[in-house]
mmCIF file of C-alpha atoms in Angstrom:
data_model
loop_
_atom_site.group_PDB
_atom_site.id
_atom_site.type_symbol
_atom_site.label_atom_id
_atom_site.label_comp_id
_atom_site.label_asym_id
_atom_site.label_seq_id
_atom_site.Cartn_x
_atom_site.Cartn_y
_atom_site.Cartn_z
ATOM 1 C CA UNK J 1240 -14.062 21.408 -5.393
ATOM 2 C CA UNK J 1241 -11.943 18.664 -5.506
ATOM 3 C CA UNK J 1242 -9.470 18.165 -2.637
ATOM 4 C CA UNK J 1243 -5.822 16.683 -2.390
ATOM 5 C CA UNK J 1244 -5.266 13.650 -0.409
ATOM 6 C CA UNK J 1245 -3.610 10.982 0.498
ATOM 7 C CA UNK J 1246 -4.623 7.579 1.673
ATOM 8 C CA UNK J 1247 -2.888 6.983 5.078
ATOM 9 C CA UNK J 1248 -2.694 2.838 6.180
ATOM 10 C CA UNK J 1249 -2.349 2.339 10.102
ATOM 11 C CA UNK J 1250 0.533 -0.298 10.897
ATOM 12 C CA UNK J 1251 2.996 -1.151 13.202
ATOM 13 C CA UNK J 1252 5.866 -0.849 11.238
ATOM 14 C CA UNK J 1253 6.006 1.411 8.439
ATOM 15 C CA UNK J 1254 9.373 0.065 6.785
ATOM 16 C CA UNK J 1255 8.544 -3.550 6.542
ATOM 17 C CA UNK J 1256 4.779 -1.900 4.570
ATOM 18 C CA UNK J 1257 6.689 0.805 2.688
ATOM 19 C CA UNK J 1258 9.073 -1.819 1.255
ATOM 20 C CA UNK J 1259 6.005 -4.448 0.816
ATOM 21 C CA UNK J 1260 3.680 -1.774 -1.165
ATOM 22 C CA UNK J 1261 6.339 0.246 -3.063
ATOM 23 C CA UNK J 1262 7.393 -2.697 -4.771
ATOM 24 C CA UNK J 1263 3.453 -3.816 -5.073
ATOM 25 C CA UNK J 1264 2.445 -0.789 -6.713
ATOM 26 C CA UNK J 1265 5.996 0.511 -8.494
ATOM 27 C CA UNK J 1266 5.527 3.398 -6.011
ATOM 28 C CA UNK J 1267 8.992 4.868 -4.621
ATOM 29 C CA UNK J 1268 10.110 6.642 -1.242
ATOM 30 C CA UNK J 1269 8.875 9.971 -0.826
ATOM 31 C CA UNK J 1270 11.701 12.210 -1.041
ATOM 32 C CA UNK J 1271 12.346 14.747 2.272
ATOM 33 C CA UNK J 1272 11.349 17.907 1.567
ATOM 34 C CA UNK J 1273 13.783 20.435 0.040
ATOM 35 C CA UNK J 1274 16.921 21.018 1.495
ATOM 36 C CA UNK J 1275 17.180 18.354 4.435
ATOM 37 C CA UNK J 1276 18.905 15.531 4.085
ATOM 38 C CA UNK J 1277 16.623 12.990 5.638
ATOM 39 C CA UNK J 1278 13.726 12.561 7.551
ATOM 40 C CA UNK J 1279 14.878 12.672 11.045
ATOM 41 C CA UNK J 1280 17.022 16.602 10.177
ATOM 42 C CA UNK J 1281 13.168 17.735 9.048
ATOM 43 C CA UNK J 1282 11.074 16.238 11.588
ATOM 44 C CA UNK J 1283 13.727 17.941 14.522
ATOM 45 C CA UNK J 1284 13.878 20.829 12.035
ATOM 46 C CA UNK J 1285 10.017 21.144 12.695
ATOM 47 C CA UNK J 1286 9.546 20.422 16.477
ATOM 48 C CA UNK J 1287 8.745 16.875 16.648
ATOM 49 C CA UNK J 1288 9.516 15.938 20.247
ATOM 50 C CA UNK J 1289 12.142 13.182 20.275
ATOM 51 C CA UNK J 1290 9.725 10.663 21.697
ATOM 52 C CA UNK J 1291 7.823 10.750 18.508
ATOM 53 C CA UNK J 1292 10.310 10.440 16.507
ATOM 54 C CA UNK J 1293 10.529 6.457 15.818
ATOM 55 C CA UNK J 1294 13.910 4.201 14.456
ATOM 56 C CA UNK J 1295 14.642 5.891 11.023
ATOM 57 C CA UNK J 1296 11.386 8.319 11.335
ATOM 58 C CA UNK J 1297 11.079 8.194 7.938
ATOM 59 C CA UNK J 1298 10.055 7.793 4.930
ATOM 60 C CA UNK J 1299 6.824 6.660 6.125
ATOM 61 C CA UNK J 1300 5.539 7.413 2.725
ATOM 62 C CA UNK J 1301 5.611 6.565 -0.736
ATOM 63 C CA UNK J 1302 4.759 8.377 -3.680
ATOM 64 C CA UNK J 1303 3.662 7.123 -6.991
ATOM 65 C CA UNK J 1304 7.171 8.262 -9.636
ATOM 66 C CA UNK J 1305 4.607 9.529 -12.531
ATOM 67 C CA UNK J 1306 3.011 11.993 -10.084
ATOM 68 C CA UNK J 1307 -0.912 11.018 -10.672
ATOM 69 C CA UNK J 1308 -0.980 8.819 -7.364
ATOM 70 C CA UNK J 1309 -2.251 9.446 -4.985
ATOM 71 C CA UNK J 1310 0.949 10.067 -1.934
ATOM 72 C CA UNK J 1311 0.578 6.916 0.650
ATOM 73 C CA UNK J 1312 1.524 6.846 4.208
ATOM 74 C CA UNK J 1313 2.390 4.797 6.576
ATOM 75 C CA UNK J 1314 1.266 5.584 10.340
ATOM 76 C CA UNK J 1315 2.128 3.520 13.574
ATOM 77 C CA UNK J 1316 -0.822 2.870 15.569
ATOM 78 C CA UNK J 1317 0.060 0.685 18.756
ATOM 79 C CA UNK J 1318 -3.204 -1.332 18.178
ATOM 80 C CA UNK J 1319 -3.011 -4.361 15.515
ATOM 81 C CA UNK J 1320 -5.601 -5.106 12.829
ATOM 82 C CA UNK J 1321 -8.303 -7.411 14.287
ATOM 83 C CA UNK J 1322 -11.445 -7.273 11.866
ATOM 84 C CA UNK J 1323 -12.143 -7.156 8.067
ATOM 85 C CA UNK J 1324 -10.935 -3.769 6.139
ATOM 86 C CA UNK J 1325 -13.712 -1.578 5.382
ATOM 87 C CA UNK J 1326 -11.357 -0.063 2.410
ATOM 88 C CA UNK J 1327 -9.093 -1.896 0.490
ATOM 89 C CA UNK J 1328 -6.974 -1.213 -2.560
ATOM 90 C CA UNK J 1329 -7.524 -3.453 -5.728
ATOM 91 C CA UNK J 1330 -4.540 -4.049 -7.837
ATOM 92 C CA UNK J 1331 -5.608 -4.825 -11.536
ATOM 93 C CA UNK J 1332 -3.820 -7.114 -13.023
ATOM 94 C CA UNK J 1333 -5.848 -9.012 -15.678
ATOM 95 C CA UNK J 1334 -6.659 -5.932 -18.128
ATOM 96 C CA UNK J 1335 -10.321 -5.611 -17.989
ATOM 97 C CA UNK J 1336 -13.154 -7.258 -19.202
ATOM 98 C CA UNK J 1337 -12.084 -7.434 -22.906
ATOM 99 C CA UNK J 1338 -9.467 -9.600 -22.194
ATOM 100 C CA UNK J 1339 -10.647 -12.931 -22.174
ATOM 101 C CA UNK J 1340 -11.719 -14.457 -18.609
ATOM 102 C CA UNK J 1341 -8.209 -17.161 -19.412
ATOM 103 C CA UNK J 1342 -6.128 -14.577 -19.692
ATOM 104 C CA UNK J 1343 -6.927 -12.321 -17.249
ATOM 105 C CA UNK J 1344 -6.691 -15.284 -14.896
ATOM 106 C CA UNK J 1345 -3.072 -16.267 -15.780
ATOM 107 C CA UNK J 1346 -1.977 -12.731 -15.749
ATOM 108 C CA UNK J 1347 -3.743 -12.289 -12.004
ATOM 109 C CA UNK J 1348 -2.408 -15.454 -11.337
ATOM 110 C CA UNK J 1349 1.464 -14.457 -12.521
ATOM 111 C CA UNK J 1350 1.180 -11.159 -9.794
ATOM 112 C CA UNK J 1351 -0.513 -13.284 -6.960
ATOM 113 C CA UNK J 1352 2.757 -15.197 -6.839
ATOM 114 C CA UNK J 1353 4.994 -11.856 -7.547
ATOM 115 C CA UNK J 1354 3.301 -10.445 -3.839
ATOM 116 C CA UNK J 1355 3.453 -13.720 -2.020
ATOM 117 C CA UNK J 1356 6.821 -13.625 -2.972
ATOM 118 C CA UNK J 1357 6.998 -9.803 -1.649
ATOM 119 C CA UNK J 1358 5.608 -11.222 1.691
ATOM 120 C CA UNK J 1359 1.774 -10.996 1.170
ATOM 121 C CA UNK J 1360 -0.825 -13.583 2.064
ATOM 122 C CA UNK J 1361 -3.241 -15.511 0.375
ATOM 123 C CA UNK J 1362 -6.595 -15.268 1.251
ATOM 124 C CA UNK J 1363 -9.424 -16.865 -0.567
ATOM 125 C CA UNK J 1364 -9.827 -16.831 -4.875
ATOM 126 C CA UNK J 1365 -13.082 -15.635 -5.864
ATOM 127 C CA UNK J 1366 -14.456 -17.561 -9.188
ATOM 128 C CA UNK J 1367 -17.233 -18.604 -9.440
ATOM 129 C CA UNK J 1368 -18.189 -21.029 -12.745
ATOM 130 C CA UNK J 1369 -20.095 -19.257 -15.243
ATOM 131 C CA UNK J 1370 -19.518 -15.748 -14.091
ATOM 132 C CA UNK J 1371 -16.937 -13.655 -15.918
ATOM 133 C CA UNK J 1372 -14.759 -12.511 -13.151
ATOM 134 C CA UNK J 1373 -11.580 -14.074 -11.365
ATOM 135 C CA UNK J 1374 -9.966 -12.228 -8.552
ATOM 136 C CA UNK J 1375 -7.617 -13.155 -5.563
ATOM 137 C CA UNK J 1376 -7.884 -11.812 -1.740
ATOM 138 C CA UNK J 1377 -4.783 -11.016 -0.026
ATOM 139 C CA UNK J 1378 -3.141 -9.704 3.034
ATOM 140 C CA UNK J 1379 -0.380 -7.265 2.902
ATOM 141 C CA UNK J 1380 2.466 -8.092 5.952
ATOM 142 C CA UNK J 1381 0.327 -6.652 8.478
ATOM 143 C CA UNK J 1382 -2.983 -8.063 7.556
ATOM 144 C CA UNK J 1383 -4.676 -5.257 5.410
ATOM 145 C CA UNK J 1384 -7.131 -7.118 2.867
ATOM 146 C CA UNK J 1385 -6.679 -5.987 -0.747
ATOM 147 C CA UNK J 1386 -8.039 -7.838 -4.158
ATOM 148 C CA UNK J 1387 -6.056 -8.435 -7.080
ATOM 149 C CA UNK J 1388 -7.727 -8.874 -10.446
#
């Protein structure tokens, strides 16, 4: 049996993370539920205590405009990221192994430049002579690793 699911990413500042990841993935901010002008009104309507509401209180989630990819929710946590991710996103910019390596490399490098401009950090390049693979490990504005290949 399959289940609906969302990806939840712990963070300190959902506004920073939604701004970065919406552009990185082509996702959009999730609209508040029907009948509510904004998320803050919705949260108050369902009884979320004021002390749990943050500045703006949403949207802290992104959705795929095509309705295909999972919802992504950015959950505020008090601690900063300290260790390597056990799960990460792979952004596929190169086109796959049917595309010649030189072209894939060019496509990946162009995407890396875009992501750097959005606030990502370059961590390392994954390239080995003789191997038909090229990728780049990056980190989002809060240090979460992801790959571009």
